Structure formats: structure tokens, C-alpha cells
Coordinates of N, CA, C and O in Angstrom, one line a residue:
X1 N 46.6 66.9 112.0 CA 48.0 66.7 111.9 C 48.5 67.6 110.8 O 47.9 67.8 109.8
X2 N 49.7 68.2 111.0 CA 50.3 69.0 109.9 C 51.0 68.1 108.9 O 51.5 67.0 109.3
X3 N 51.0 68.5 107.7 CA 51.7 67.7 106.7 C 52.9 68.4 106.3 O 52.9 69.6 106.2
X4 N 54.0 67.6 106.1 CA 55.3 68.2 105.7 C 55.2 68.5 104.2 O 54.8 67.7 103.4
X5 N 55.5 69.7 103.8 CA 55.5 70.0 102.4 C 56.5 69.2 101.6 O 57.5 68.9 102.1
X6 N 56.1 68.9 100.4 CA 57.0 68.1 99.5 C 58.3 68.9 99.3 O 58.3 70.1 99.1
X7 N 59.4 68.1 99.2 CA 60.7 68.7 99.0 C 61.0 68.7 97.5 O 60.9 67.6 96.9
X8 N 61.3 69.8 97.0 CA 61.6 69.9 95.5 C 63.1 70.4 95.4 O 63.4 71.4 96.0
X9 N 63.8 69.7 94.6 CA 65.2 70.1 94.2 C 66.1 70.3 95.5 O 66.8 71.3 95.6
X10 N 66.0 69.4 96.5 CA 66.9 69.5 97.6 C 66.5 70.6 98.6 O 67.3 70.9 99.5
X11 N 65.3 71.2 98.5 CA 64.9 72.2 99.5 C 64.5 71.5 100.8 O 64.2 70.4 100.9
X12 N 64.6 72.3 101.9 CA 64.3 71.8 103.2 C 63.1 72.5 103.8 O 62.8 73.6 103.4
X13 N 62.5 71.9 104.8 CA 61.4 72.5 105.5 C 61.8 72.7 106.9 O 62.8 72.2 107.4
X14 N 60.9 73.3 107.7 CA 61.2 73.5 109.1 C 61.1 72.2 109.9 O 61.8 72.1 111.0
X15 N 60.4 71.2 109.4 CA 60.2 70.0 110.2 C 61.2 68.9 109.8 O 61.3 67.9 110.4
X16 N 62.0 69.1 108.8 CA 63.0 68.1 108.4 C 64.2 68.2 109.3 O 64.7 69.3 109.5
X17 N 64.7 67.1 109.8 CA 65.9 67.2 110.7 C 67.1 67.6 110.0 O 67.3 67.3 108.8
X18 N 68.0 68.4 110.7 CA 69.2 68.9 110.1 C 70.2 67.8 109.8 O 70.9 67.8 108.9
X19 N 70.3 66.8 110.8 CA 71.2 65.7 110.7 C 70.4 64.4 110.4 O 69.4 64.1 111.1
X20 N 70.9 63.6 109.5 CA 70.2 62.4 109.1 C 70.6 61.3 110.1 O 71.8 61.2 110.5
X21 N 69.6 60.5 110.5 CA 69.9 59.4 111.5 C 70.0 58.1 110.7 O 70.1 57.0 111.4
X22 N 69.9 58.1 109.4 CA 69.9 56.8 108.7 C 71.3 56.2 108.6 O 72.3 56.9 108.7
X23 N 71.3 54.9 108.5 CA 72.6 54.2 108.4 C 72.5 53.3 107.2 O 71.5 52.6 107.0
X24 N 73.5 53.4 106.3 CA 73.5 52.5 105.1 C 74.6 51.5 105.3 O 75.8 51.8 105.5
X25 N 74.2 50.2 105.2 CA 75.2 49.1 105.2 C 76.0 49.1 106.5 O 77.2 48.8 106.4
X26 N 75.5 49.6 107.6 CA 76.2 49.6 108.9 C 77.2 50.7 109.0 O 78.0 50.8 109.9
X27 N 77.2 51.6 108.1 CA 78.1 52.8 108.1 C 77.3 54.1 108.3 O 76.3 54.2 107.8
X28 N 77.9 55.0 109.0 CA 77.2 56.2 109.3 C 77.3 57.1 108.1 O 78.3 57.3 107.5
X29 N 76.1 57.7 107.8 CA 76.1 58.7 106.7 C 76.8 60.0 107.1 O 76.9 60.3 108.2
X30 N 77.4 60.7 106.1 CA 78.1 61.9 106.4 C 77.6 63.0 105.5 O 76.9 62.7 104.5
X31 N 78.0 64.2 105.7 CA 77.6 65.3 104.9 C 78.3 65.2 103.5 O 79.4 64.6 103.4
X32 N 77.8 65.8 102.5 CA 78.4 65.8 101.2 C 79.7 66.7 101.4 O 79.7 67.7 102.0
X33 N 80.7 66.2 100.7 CA 82.0 66.9 100.9 C 82.9 66.4 102.0 O 84.1 66.7 102.0
X34 N 82.3 65.6 102.9 CA 83.1 64.9 103.9 C 83.3 63.5 103.6 O 82.3 62.9 103.1
X35 N 84.4 62.9 103.9 CA 84.6 61.5 103.7 C 83.7 60.7 104.6 O 83.5 61.0 105.7
X36 N 83.3 59.5 104.1 CA 82.5 58.6 104.9 C 83.4 57.9 105.9 O 84.6 57.7 105.6
X37 N 82.8 57.5 107.0 CA 83.6 56.7 108.0 C 84.0 55.4 107.3 O 83.2 54.7 106.7
X38 N 85.3 55.1 107.5 CA 85.7 53.8 106.8 C 85.7 52.6 107.8 O 86.1 51.6 107.4
X39 N 85.3 52.9 109.0 CA 85.2 51.8 109.9 C 83.9 51.7 110.7 O 83.4 52.8 111.1
X40 N 83.4 50.6 110.8 CA 82.2 50.4 111.5 C 82.6 50.2 113.0 O 83.7 49.9 113.3
X41 N 81.6 50.3 113.9 CA 81.9 50.0 115.3 C 82.5 48.6 115.5 O 83.4 48.4 116.4
X42 N 82.0 47.7 114.8 CA 82.5 46.3 114.9 C 84.0 46.2 114.5 O 84.8 45.5 115.1
X43 N 84.4 46.9 113.4 CA 85.8 46.9 112.9 C 86.7 47.6 114.0 O 87.8 47.1 114.3
X44 N 86.2 48.7 114.5 CA 87.0 49.4 115.6 C 87.2 48.5 116.8 O 88.3 48.4 117.3
X45 N 86.2 47.8 117.2 CA 86.2 46.9 118.4 C 87.2 45.8 118.1 O 88.0 45.4 118.9
X46 N 87.2 45.2 116.9 CA 88.1 44.1 116.5 C 89.5 44.6 116.5 O 90.4 43.9 117.0
X47 N 89.8 45.7 116.0 CA 91.1 46.3 115.9 C 91.7 46.5 117.3 O 92.8 46.1 117.6
X48 N 90.9 47.1 118.1 CA 91.3 47.4 119.5 C 91.5 46.1 120.3 O 92.5 46.0 121.1
X49 N 90.7 45.1 120.1 CA 90.8 43.8 120.7 C 92.1 43.1 120.3 O 92.9 42.6 121.1
X50 N 92.5 43.2 119.0 CA 93.7 42.6 118.5 C 94.9 43.4 119.1 O 95.9 42.7 119.4
X51 N 94.9 44.7 119.2 CA 96.0 45.5 119.8 C 96.2 45.0 121.2 O 97.3 44.9 121.7
X52 N 95.1 44.9 122.0 CA 95.1 44.5 123.4 C 95.8 43.1 123.5 O 96.6 42.9 124.4
X53 N 95.4 42.2 122.7 CA 96.0 40.8 122.7 C 97.4 40.9 122.4 O 98.3 40.2 123.1
X54 N 97.8 41.6 121.4 CA 99.2 41.7 121.0 C 100.1 42.4 122.1 O 101.2 41.9 122.4
X55 N 99.6 43.4 122.7 CA 100.3 44.1 123.8 C 100.5 43.2 125.0 O 101.5 43.0 125.5
X56 N 99.4 42.5 125.4 CA 99.4 41.6 126.5 C 100.4 40.4 126.2 O 101.1 40.0 127.1
X57 N 100.3 39.9 125.0 CA 101.1 38.7 124.6 C 102.6 39.1 124.6 O 103.4 38.4 125.1
X58 N 102.9 40.3 124.1 CA 104.3 40.8 124.0 C 104.8 41.0 125.4 O 106.0 40.7 125.7
X59 N 104.0 41.5 126.3 CA 104.4 41.8 127.7 C 104.7 40.5 128.4 O 105.7 40.4 129.1
X60 N 103.8 39.5 128.2 CA 104.1 38.2 128.9 C 105.3 37.5 128.3 O 106.1 36.9 129.0
X61 N 105.4 37.6 127.0 CA 106.5 36.9 126.3 C 107.9 37.5 126.7 O 108.9 36.8 126.8
X62 N 107.9 38.8 127.0 CA 109.2 39.4 127.3 C 109.6 39.2 128.7 O 110.8 39.4 129.1
X63 N 108.7 38.9 129.6 CA 109.0 38.8 131.0 C 110.1 37.7 131.4 O 111.0 38.0 132.2
X64 N 110.0 36.6 130.8 CA 110.9 35.5 131.2 C 112.4 35.8 130.7 O 113.3 35.6 131.5
X65 N 112.6 36.1 129.4 CA 114.0 36.5 129.1 C 114.5 37.7 129.8 O 115.7 37.7 130.2
X66 N 113.6 38.6 130.1 CA 114.0 39.8 130.8 C 114.4 39.5 132.2 O 115.4 40.0 132.8
X67 N 113.7 38.6 132.9 CA 114.0 38.1 134.2 C 115.4 37.4 134.2 O 116.2 37.6 135.2
X68 N 115.6 36.6 133.2 CA 116.9 35.9 133.1 C 118.1 36.9 133.0 O 119.1 36.7 133.5
X69 N 117.9 37.9 132.2 CA 118.9 38.9 132.0 C 119.2 39.6 133.4 O 120.3 39.8 133.8
X70 N 118.1 40.0 134.0 CA 118.3 40.7 135.4 C 119.0 39.7 136.3 O 119.9 40.1 137.1
X71 N 118.6 38.4 136.3 CA 119.3 37.5 137.2 C 120.8 37.3 136.8 O 121.6 37.3 137.8
X72 N 121.1 37.4 135.6 CA 122.5 37.2 135.2 C 123.3 38.4 135.6 O 124.4 38.2 136.1
X73 N 122.8 39.6 135.5 CA 123.5 40.8 135.9 C 123.7 40.8 137.5 O 124.8 41.0 138.0
X74 N 122.6 40.5 138.2 CA 122.7 40.5 139.7 C 123.7 39.4 140.1 O 124.5 39.6 141.0
X75 N 123.6 38.2 139.4 CA 124.5 37.1 139.7 C 126.0 37.5 139.5 O 126.8 37.2 140.4
X76 N 126.3 38.1 138.4 CA 127.6 38.5 138.1 C 128.2 39.5 139.1 O 129.3 39.3 139.7
X77 N 127.4 40.5 139.5 CA 127.8 41.5 140.5 C 128.0 40.9 141.8 O 128.9 41.2 142.6
X78 N 127.1 39.9 142.2 CA 127.1 39.2 143.5 C 128.5 38.5 143.6 O 129.2 38.6 144.6
X79 N 128.8 37.7 142.5 CA 130.0 36.9 142.6 C 131.3 37.7 142.4 O 132.4 37.3 142.8
X80 N 131.2 38.9 141.9 CA 132.3 39.8 141.9 C 132.7 40.2 143.3 O 133.9 40.4 143.6
X81 N 131.7 40.3 144.1 CA 131.9 40.7 145.5 C 132.3 39.6 146.5 O 133.0 39.7 147.4
X82 N 131.7 38.4 146.2 CA 131.8 37.3 147.1 C 132.8 36.2 146.7 O 133.6 35.7 147.5
X83 N 132.7 35.7 145.5 CA 133.5 34.5 145.1 C 133.8 34.7 143.6 O 133.1 34.2 142.7
X84 N 135.0 35.3 143.3 CA 135.4 35.5 141.9 C 135.7 34.2 141.1 O 135.8 34.3 139.9
X85 N 135.8 33.1 141.8 CA 136.1 31.9 141.1 C 135.0 31.4 140.3 O 135.1 30.6 139.4
X86 N 133.8 31.9 140.6 CA 132.6 31.4 139.8 C 132.4 32.2 138.5 O 131.7 31.9 137.6
X87 N 133.2 33.3 138.3 CA 133.1 34.1 137.1 C 133.9 33.5 136.0 O 135.1 33.2 136.2
X88 N 133.3 33.3 134.9 CA 134.0 32.7 133.7 C 134.6 33.7 132.8 O 135.6 33.4 132.2
X89 N 134.0 34.9 132.7 CA 134.5 35.9 131.8 C 134.7 37.2 132.6 O 133.8 37.6 133.4
X90 N 135.7 37.9 132.3 CA 135.9 39.2 132.9 C 135.0 40.3 132.4 O 134.3 40.1 131.3
X91 N 135.0 41.4 133.0 CA 134.1 42.5 132.6 C 134.4 43.0 131.1 O 133.5 43.4 130.4
X92 N 135.6 42.9 130.7 CA 136.0 43.3 129.4 C 135.5 42.3 128.3 O 135.4 42.7 127.2
X93 N 135.2 41.1 128.7 CA 134.8 40.0 127.8 C 133.4 39.7 127.8 O 132.8 39.3 126.8
X94 N 132.7 39.9 128.9 CA 131.3 39.5 129.1 C 130.5 40.5 128.3 O 130.8 41.7 128.2
X95 N 129.4 40.0 127.7 CA 128.6 40.9 126.8 C 127.4 41.6 127.5 O 127.4 41.6 128.8
X96 N 126.5 42.1 126.8 CA 125.3 42.8 127.3 C 124.5 41.8 128.2 O 124.4 40.7 127.9
X97 N 124.0 42.3 129.3 CA 123.2 41.5 130.2 C 124.0 40.5 131.0 O 123.4 39.7 131.7
X98 N 125.3 40.5 130.9 CA 126.2 39.6 131.6 C 125.9 38.2 131.4 O 126.3 37.3 132.1
X99 N 125.3 37.9 130.3 CA 125.0 36.5 129.9 C 126.3 35.8 129.6 O 127.1 36.2 128.9
X100 N 126.4 34.6 130.2 CA 127.7 33.8 130.1 C 128.8 34.2 131.0 O 129.8 33.5 131.0
X101 N 128.6 35.2 131.8 CA 129.7 35.6 132.7 C 129.8 34.6 133.9 O 130.9 34.4 134.4
X102 N 128.6 34.1 134.3 CA 128.6 33.1 135.4 C 127.6 32.0 135.0 O 126.6 32.3 134.4
X103 N 127.9 30.7 135.3 CA 127.0 29.6 135.0 C 125.7 29.9 135.7 O 125.6 30.3 136.8
X104 N 124.6 29.5 135.0 CA 123.3 29.8 135.5 C 123.0 29.0 136.8 O 122.3 29.5 137.7
X105 N 123.6 27.9 137.0 CA 123.4 27.1 138.2 C 123.8 27.9 139.5 O 123.2 27.7 140.5
X106 N 124.8 28.7 139.3 CA 125.3 29.5 140.5 C 124.4 30.6 140.8 O 124.4 31.2 141.9
X107 N 123.5 31.0 139.8 CA 122.6 32.1 140.0 C 121.4 31.8 140.7 O 120.5 32.7 141.0
X108 N 121.2 30.5 141.1 CA 120.1 30.1 141.9 C 120.3 30.2 143.4 O 119.5 29.8 144.2
X109 N 121.4 30.8 143.8 CA 121.7 31.0 145.2 C 120.7 32.0 145.8 O 120.2 32.8 145.2
X110 N 120.5 31.8 147.1 CA 119.4 32.6 147.8 C 119.7 34.1 147.7 O 118.8 34.8 147.5
X111 N 121.0 34.5 147.9 CA 121.3 35.9 147.9 C 120.9 36.5 146.5 O 120.3 37.6 146.5
X112 N 121.2 35.8 145.4 CA 120.9 36.3 144.1 C 119.4 36.3 143.9 O 118.8 37.3 143.4
X113 N 118.7 35.3 144.3 CA 117.3 35.2 144.1 C 116.5 36.2 144.9 O 115.5 36.8 144.5
X114 N 117.0 36.5 146.1 CA 116.4 37.5 147.0 C 116.5 38.9 146.3 O 115.6 39.7 146.3
X115 N 117.7 39.2 145.8 CA 117.9 40.5 145.1 C 117.1 40.6 143.8 O 116.5 41.7 143.6
X116 N 116.9 39.5 143.1 CA 116.1 39.5 141.9 C 114.6 39.7 142.2 O 114.0 40.5 141.6
X117 N 114.2 39.1 143.3 CA 112.8 39.2 143.7 C 112.5 40.7 144.2 O 111.5 41.3 143.9
X118 N 113.5 41.2 144.9 CA 113.4 42.6 145.4 C 113.4 43.6 144.2 O 112.5 44.5 144.1
X119 N 114.2 43.3 143.2 CA 114.2 44.2 142.0 C 112.9 44.2 141.3 O 112.3 45.2 140.9
X120 N 112.4 43.0 141.1 CA 111.1 42.8 140.4 C 109.9 43.4 141.2 O 109.0 44.0 140.7
X121 N 109.9 43.2 142.5 CA 108.9 43.7 143.4 C 108.8 45.2 143.4 O 107.7 45.8 143.3
X122 N 110.0 45.8 143.5 CA 110.0 47.3 143.5 C 109.6 47.8 142.1 O 108.9 48.9 142.0
X123 N 110.0 47.1 141.1 CA 109.6 47.6 139.7 C 108.1 47.5 139.6 O 107.5 48.5 139.1
X124 N 107.4 46.5 140.0 CA 106.0 46.4 140.0 C 105.3 47.5 140.8 O 104.3 48.1 140.4
X125 N 105.9 47.7 142.0 CA 105.3 48.8 142.9 C 105.4 50.1 142.2 O 104.4 50.9 142.2
X126 N 106.6 50.5 141.7 CA 106.8 51.8 141.0 C 105.9 51.9 139.8 O 105.4 53.0 139.5
X127 N 105.7 50.8 139.1 CA 104.8 50.8 137.9 C 103.4 51.0 138.2 O 102.6 51.6 137.5
X128 N 103.0 50.5 139.4 CA 101.6 50.6 139.8 C 101.2 52.0 140.3 O 100.0 52.3 140.2
X129 N 102.1 52.8 140.8 CA 101.8 54.1 141.3 C 101.2 55.0 140.2 O 100.1 55.5 140.4
X130 N 101.8 55.1 139.0 CA 101.2 55.9 138.0 C 99.9 55.4 137.5 O 98.9 56.1 137.1
X131 N 99.8 54.0 137.4 CA 98.5 53.4 137.0 C 97.4 53.8 137.9 O 96.3 54.1 137.4
X132 N 97.6 53.8 139.2 CA 96.6 54.2 140.2 C 96.2 55.7 140.1 O 95.1 56.1 140.1
X133 N 97.2 56.5 139.9 CA 97.0 57.9 139.9 C 96.4 58.4 138.6 O 95.7 59.4 138.6
X134 N 96.7 57.7 137.5 CA 96.3 58.2 136.2 C 95.0 57.5 135.6 O 94.6 57.9 134.6
X135 N 94.5 56.5 136.3 CA 93.4 55.8 135.8 C 92.2 56.7 135.6 O 91.6 56.7 134.5
X136 N 91.8 57.6 136.5 CA 90.7 58.5 136.3 C 90.9 59.6 135.3 O 90.1 59.8 134.4
X137 N 92.1 60.2 135.3 CA 92.3 61.2 134.3 C 92.3 60.7 132.9 O 91.8 61.3 132.0
X138 N 92.9 59.5 132.7 CA 92.9 58.8 131.4 C 91.5 58.4 131.0 O 91.2 58.5 129.8
X139 N 90.7 58.0 131.9 CA 89.3 57.6 131.6 C 88.5 58.9 131.2 O 87.8 58.8 130.2
X140 N 88.8 60.0 131.9 CA 88.1 61.2 131.5 C 88.5 61.7 130.1 O 87.7 62.1 129.2
X141 N 89.9 61.6 129.8 CA 90.4 62.0 128.5 C 89.9 61.1 127.4 O 89.6 61.5 126.3
X142 N 89.7 59.8 127.7 CA 89.2 58.9 126.7 C 87.7 59.2 126.4 O 87.3 59.1 125.2
X143 N 87.0 59.6 127.4 CA 85.6 60.0 127.1 C 85.5 61.3 126.3 O 84.6 61.5 125.5
X144 N 86.4 62.2 126.6 CA 86.4 63.5 126.0 C 87.0 63.5 124.6 O 86.4 64.1 123.7
X145 N 88.1 62.9 124.4 CA 88.9 63.0 123.2 C 88.9 61.7 122.3 O 89.4 61.7 121.2
X146 N 88.3 60.6 122.9 CA 88.3 59.4 122.2 C 89.4 58.4 122.6 O 90.4 58.8 123.2
X147 N 89.2 57.2 122.3 CA 90.2 56.2 122.8 C 91.4 56.0 121.9 O 92.5 55.7 122.3
X148 N 91.3 56.3 120.6 CA 92.4 56.2 119.7 C 93.6 57.0 120.1 O 94.8 56.4 120.1
X149 N 93.5 58.3 120.4 CA 94.7 59.0 120.7 C 95.4 58.5 122.0 O 96.6 58.4 122.0
X150 N 94.6 58.1 123.0 CA 95.2 57.5 124.2 C 95.8 56.2 124.0 O 96.8 55.8 124.6
X151 N 95.2 55.4 123.1 CA 95.7 54.0 122.8 C 97.1 54.2 122.1 O 98.0 53.5 122.4
X152 N 97.2 55.2 121.2 CA 98.4 55.4 120.5 C 99.5 55.9 121.5 O 100.6 55.4 121.5
X153 N 99.1 56.8 122.4 CA 100.1 57.2 123.4 C 100.5 56.1 124.3 O 101.7 56.0 124.7
X154 N 99.6 55.2 124.6 CA 99.9 54.0 125.5 C 100.9 53.1 124.8 O 101.8 52.6 125.4
X155 N 100.7 52.9 123.5 CA 101.6 52.0 122.7 C 103.0 52.7 122.7 O 104.0 52.0 122.8
X156 N 103.1 54.0 122.5 CA 104.4 54.7 122.5 C 105.0 54.5 123.9 O 106.2 54.3 124.0
X157 N 104.2 54.7 124.9 CA 104.8 54.6 126.3 C 105.3 53.1 126.5 O 106.4 53.0 127.1
X158 N 104.6 52.1 126.1 CA 105.1 50.7 126.3 C 106.4 50.5 125.5 O 107.3 49.8 126.0
X159 N 106.5 51.1 124.3 CA 107.7 50.9 123.5 C 108.9 51.6 124.2 O 110.0 51.1 124.4
X160 N 108.7 52.8 124.7 CA 109.7 53.6 125.4 C 110.1 52.9 126.7 O 111.3 52.8 127.0
X161 N 109.2 52.3 127.5 CA 109.5 51.6 128.7 C 110.4 50.4 128.4 O 111.4 50.2 129.1
X162 N 109.9 49.6 127.4 CA 110.7 48.4 127.1 C 112.1 48.7 126.6 O 113.1 48.1 126.9
X163 N 112.2 49.8 125.8 CA 113.5 50.2 125.3 C 114.4 50.7 126.4 O 115.6 50.4 126.4
X164 N 113.9 51.4 127.3 CA 114.7 51.9 128.4 C 115.2 50.8 129.3 O 116.4 50.7 129.6
X165 N 114.3 49.8 129.6 CA 114.8 48.6 130.4 C 115.9 47.8 129.6 O 116.9 47.4 130.2
X166 N 115.7 47.7 128.3 CA 116.7 47.0 127.5 C 118.0 47.8 127.5 O 119.1 47.2 127.5
X167 N 117.9 49.1 127.4 CA 119.1 49.9 127.4 C 119.9 49.8 128.7 O 121.1 49.7 128.7
X168 N 119.2 49.8 129.9 CA 119.8 49.6 131.2 C 120.5 48.2 131.2 O 121.6 48.1 131.7
X169 N 119.8 47.2 130.8 CA 120.4 45.8 130.8 C 121.6 45.7 129.8 O 122.5 45.0 130.1
X170 N 121.6 46.4 128.7 CA 122.7 46.4 127.8 C 123.9 47.1 128.4 O 125.0 46.5 128.3
X171 N 123.7 48.2 129.1 CA 124.8 48.9 129.6 C 124.9 48.7 131.2 O 125.2 49.6 131.9
X172 N 124.7 47.5 131.6 CA 124.7 47.2 133.0 C 126.0 47.5 133.7 O 126.1 47.6 134.9
X173 N 127.1 47.5 133.0 CA 128.4 47.8 133.6 C 128.6 49.2 134.0 O 129.3 49.5 134.9
X174 N 127.9 50.1 133.3 CA 128.0 51.6 133.7 C 126.7 52.1 134.4 O 126.8 53.1 135.1
X175 N 125.6 51.5 134.1 CA 124.3 51.9 134.7 C 123.8 50.8 135.7 O 123.8 49.7 135.4
X176 N 123.5 51.2 136.9 CA 123.0 50.3 137.9 C 121.7 49.7 137.4 O 120.8 50.3 136.8
X177 N 121.5 48.4 137.6 CA 120.3 47.6 137.2 C 119.1 48.2 137.9 O 118.0 48.1 137.3
X178 N 119.3 48.8 139.0 CA 118.1 49.4 139.8 C 117.6 50.6 139.1 O 116.5 51.1 139.4
X179 N 118.3 51.1 138.1 CA 117.8 52.2 137.3 C 116.5 51.9 136.6 O 115.7 52.8 136.2
X180 N 116.2 50.6 136.4 CA 115.0 50.3 135.7 C 113.7 50.7 136.5 O 112.7 50.9 135.9
X181 N 113.9 51.0 137.8 CA 112.7 51.5 138.5 C 112.2 52.8 138.0 O 111.1 53.1 138.1
X182 N 113.1 53.6 137.4 CA 112.7 54.9 136.9 C 111.9 54.8 135.6 O 111.4 55.8 135.2
X183 N 111.8 53.6 135.1 CA 111.0 53.4 133.9 C 109.5 53.7 134.1 O 108.7 53.9 133.2
X184 N 109.1 53.8 135.4 CA 107.7 54.1 135.8 C 107.4 55.5 135.3 O 106.2 55.8 135.1
X185 N 108.4 56.4 135.1 CA 108.1 57.8 134.7 C 107.4 57.8 133.3 O 106.7 58.7 133.0
X186 N 107.8 56.8 132.5 CA 107.2 56.7 131.1 C 105.7 56.5 131.2 O 105.0 56.8 130.2
X187 N 105.2 56.0 132.3 CA 103.7 55.7 132.4 C 102.9 57.0 132.4 O 101.7 56.9 132.2
X188 N 103.6 58.1 132.6 CA 102.8 59.4 132.6 C 102.3 59.6 131.1 O 101.2 60.2 131.0
X189 N 103.0 59.0 130.1 CA 102.5 59.2 128.8 C 101.3 58.4 128.4 O 100.4 58.9 127.7
X190 N 101.2 57.2 128.9 CA 100.1 56.3 128.5 C 99.5 55.5 129.6 O 98.5 54.8 129.3
X191 N 100.1 55.4 130.8 CA 99.4 54.7 131.9 C 99.8 53.3 132.0 O 99.6 52.7 133.1
X192 N 100.4 52.6 131.0 CA 100.8 51.3 131.1 C 99.8 50.3 130.7 O 98.7 50.6 130.3
X193 N 100.1 49.0 130.8 CA 99.2 47.9 130.4 C 97.8 47.9 131.0 O 96.8 47.7 130.3
X194 N 97.6 48.3 132.3 CA 96.2 48.3 132.8 C 95.3 49.4 132.1 O 94.2 49.1 131.8
X195 N 95.9 50.5 131.7 CA 95.2 51.5 131.0 C 94.8 51.0 129.6 O 93.7 51.3 129.1
X196 N 95.8 50.3 128.9 CA 95.5 49.8 127.6 C 94.3 48.8 127.7 O 93.5 48.7 126.8
X197 N 94.3 48.0 128.7 CA 93.2 47.0 128.9 C 91.9 47.7 129.1 O 90.9 47.4 128.5
X198 N 91.9 48.8 129.9 CA 90.7 49.6 130.2 C 90.2 50.3 128.9 O 89.0 50.3 128.7
X199 N 91.1 50.8 128.1 CA 90.7 51.5 126.9 C 90.1 50.5 125.9 O 89.3 50.9 125.1

């Protein structure tokens, strides 16, 4: 067997590895002059898990009030065309989302609920198209560039999508409520909730 010569004053030999494989206290060693990694794999996993839970929780929490706002807008427009006696406030008085313009009990009519179901169904369909098309490219990018940049882009995309939908609901008198279907274009940035779950 060959013996490795003793190292004196930081000298190296041909048999000494260039990169150290040792780990101190669960953290990866780094070269002198470079900062040490401040996160262990366990910390990174915990942070990403918390982000995923918060994003999923926020998405679920926003669905019910958002659905009520859509229902209110559809209901108001429906009764403007069919029976104006159900309208409590005129367009100049009713606020964002048409809340309070028509009593909620009148919004449970079949025509309103069918329109609401159609609006939500098409929104889910349009949202799923980018998710299906971008799943593989985002997976490849995550393997090549890391999950953090894509997770950040995904969070930006979710914020933009939610903001756009709220903007349309706020200005429902000038923008058609069906414009929310175009929010699927924001999924090009981050892929949407399924991509964040996969990441």
C-alpha cells in the first residue's frame, strides 16, 4: 500500500481530495472565503412545507368569499335584464362586487347559479391548461436551477392572479366578470398551485 505523505503547513498531496466531504453539525463545509450555508436540508424542507401550507390555506380561504362576490355580480346583472324590482341599489350606489345590490336569497335562482357554475368551471379549465403544458418544463427548470427561484416566481404569479381577479370584481361595472378567465395567462410565470405543490 502507498502511504500518503504527511501534510505540513496546509500543503496538499496528489491523493488528497480537492473537495472535502465532511459535514460539521449537519452543515456543509465550504471553502475559506465563502460563506457557510445557513440552512440545513431539514430547515429548507420545513420552510418549503410551511410555504406550501400557507399558499394552499390562502387559496382555500379565498374561494368562498370570491364565489359570493361572483354570485353577487352575476345576480345583479341578471336582475337588471329580467326583473329590476329585485334590485335594491342602482349602479351609481352599489359598491365593488355588487354586494348589497340584490338580496342574497334572490341570487339562488337557477339562472344565476347556472351562470356562476359556468364561470367557475371555465375558470378551472383555463387555469388547468397552463398547468398541464408547463409541468414538465418547470420540473426540468427546478432540477437545473433549483426550486427556490421557481417557488418565488410561483408566489409572484399567485399574487398577480389573485390581484387581477379582485380588480375585475372591483370594476365589475366596466369590466365583464368573464375577464377573470384571462387570469390563466399569469400561470406562465409560475404554473399555479399544482406546480407549487410539486416543487
